[in-house]
């Protein structure tokens, strides 16, 4: 049979949308100028602050995550500004591209894929080659599965009087990110990762200092202009017609997250990651990320395994999607996501079972079942997420 009726998605975004959220999004579309919609936006605005761990406003843009990344560059900076962009994977590379496209004097800190940036390197650069106006970083680098130490980077940039701008598109709602306590000036996220709604919305929070800078910046912009977005936000509105149905889904997703509690959600992701890594390691496969994020587990294929072929086999024969490596790591690594508060621990057994299926067709020698058994053992000995 070609194709599967039932499929399982372990790609790190778009994440599967829970049925009750899909249902919410099929309700009649509210007028974006109605009082009902303003009330919904006010509630969302309140709940986003909780998820972003900030007292400041979180603005909503109808654009994918990269839209908010672009908004950060355009609104905070003026062409010619000196900035540092940390590139430890594909998404860090996007910061470099954005800063260069808009004519910033960009210093790149390149980090080998699979590693996190050493905060001391950033500190040295700020001290010895400064001043810089901003540092652009990635919380969870989705192309490699690496988590970056935003607490340390925030302390350093705060001491040095330089803005810290963080892409937390995949990390938000999976790994802890204390926006205010860690002195992060701008945090960006998107709808289709940890929040588990479809792609199409992005979010941006600004510290008081960043907002002052944005207000006084005269670089022209229109659709992504954050002054317009903030002015509308203050009136319970958005400047243009937003993706209303996604916003209706978002309200539900945020309600779920509040009910479960952020701390529980972080622990849940840690558990999913632990189960997955136990299974992968028992199969004798090395983990790719040196400092792993709880968003996904990146796995190095042994040299005798054709990764492209393996992933295709499990997609066509098992209906299971595991993400391939990106760029130079395509076919060399795979990325198993465990992202989203609605993913169950049992689902990770499916991912490990599919990986075993693929390995058994790849010429790799292993004892079938060892990965699943070890994942299952960890599942049994760790506590599940309970909601009261
Ligand atoms: C998914 C992702 C992006 C890309 O966001 P889009 O919504 O595709 O624009 C950027 N950064 C990270 C870390 C991501 O995981």
mmCIF file of C-alpha atoms in Angstrom, residues 278-287 299-300 302 359 364-366 370-371:
data_model
loop_
_atom_site.group_PDB
_atom_site.id
_atom_site.type_symbol
_atom_site.label_atom_id
_atom_site.label_comp_id
_atom_site.label_asym_id
_atom_site.label_seq_id
_atom_site.Cartn_x
_atom_site.Cartn_y
_atom_site.Cartn_z
ATOM 1 C CA UNK A 278 17.537 6.157 26.446
ATOM 2 C CA UNK A 279 16.103 4.338 23.429
ATOM 3 C CA UNK A 280 18.544 5.838 20.936
ATOM 4 C CA UNK A 281 21.561 5.207 23.147
ATOM 5 C CA UNK A 282 20.548 1.587 23.805
ATOM 6 C CA UNK A 283 20.560 1.045 20.046
ATOM 7 C CA UNK A 284 24.203 2.098 20.011
ATOM 8 C CA UNK A 285 23.571 5.342 18.146
ATOM 9 C CA UNK A 286 25.476 8.454 19.257
ATOM 10 C CA UNK A 287 23.587 11.605 20.249
ATOM 11 C CA UNK A 299 20.973 11.299 16.407
ATOM 12 C CA UNK A 300 24.109 10.555 14.390
ATOM 13 C CA UNK A 302 26.510 5.179 11.839
ATOM 14 C CA UNK A 359 17.797 0.297 11.088
ATOM 15 C CA UNK A 364 23.083 -1.998 10.783
ATOM 16 C CA UNK A 365 23.634 -4.746 13.294
ATOM 17 C CA UNK A 366 21.648 -4.555 16.539
ATOM 18 C CA UNK A 370 16.639 -3.097 22.760
ATOM 19 C CA UNK A 371 15.817 0.524 21.986
#
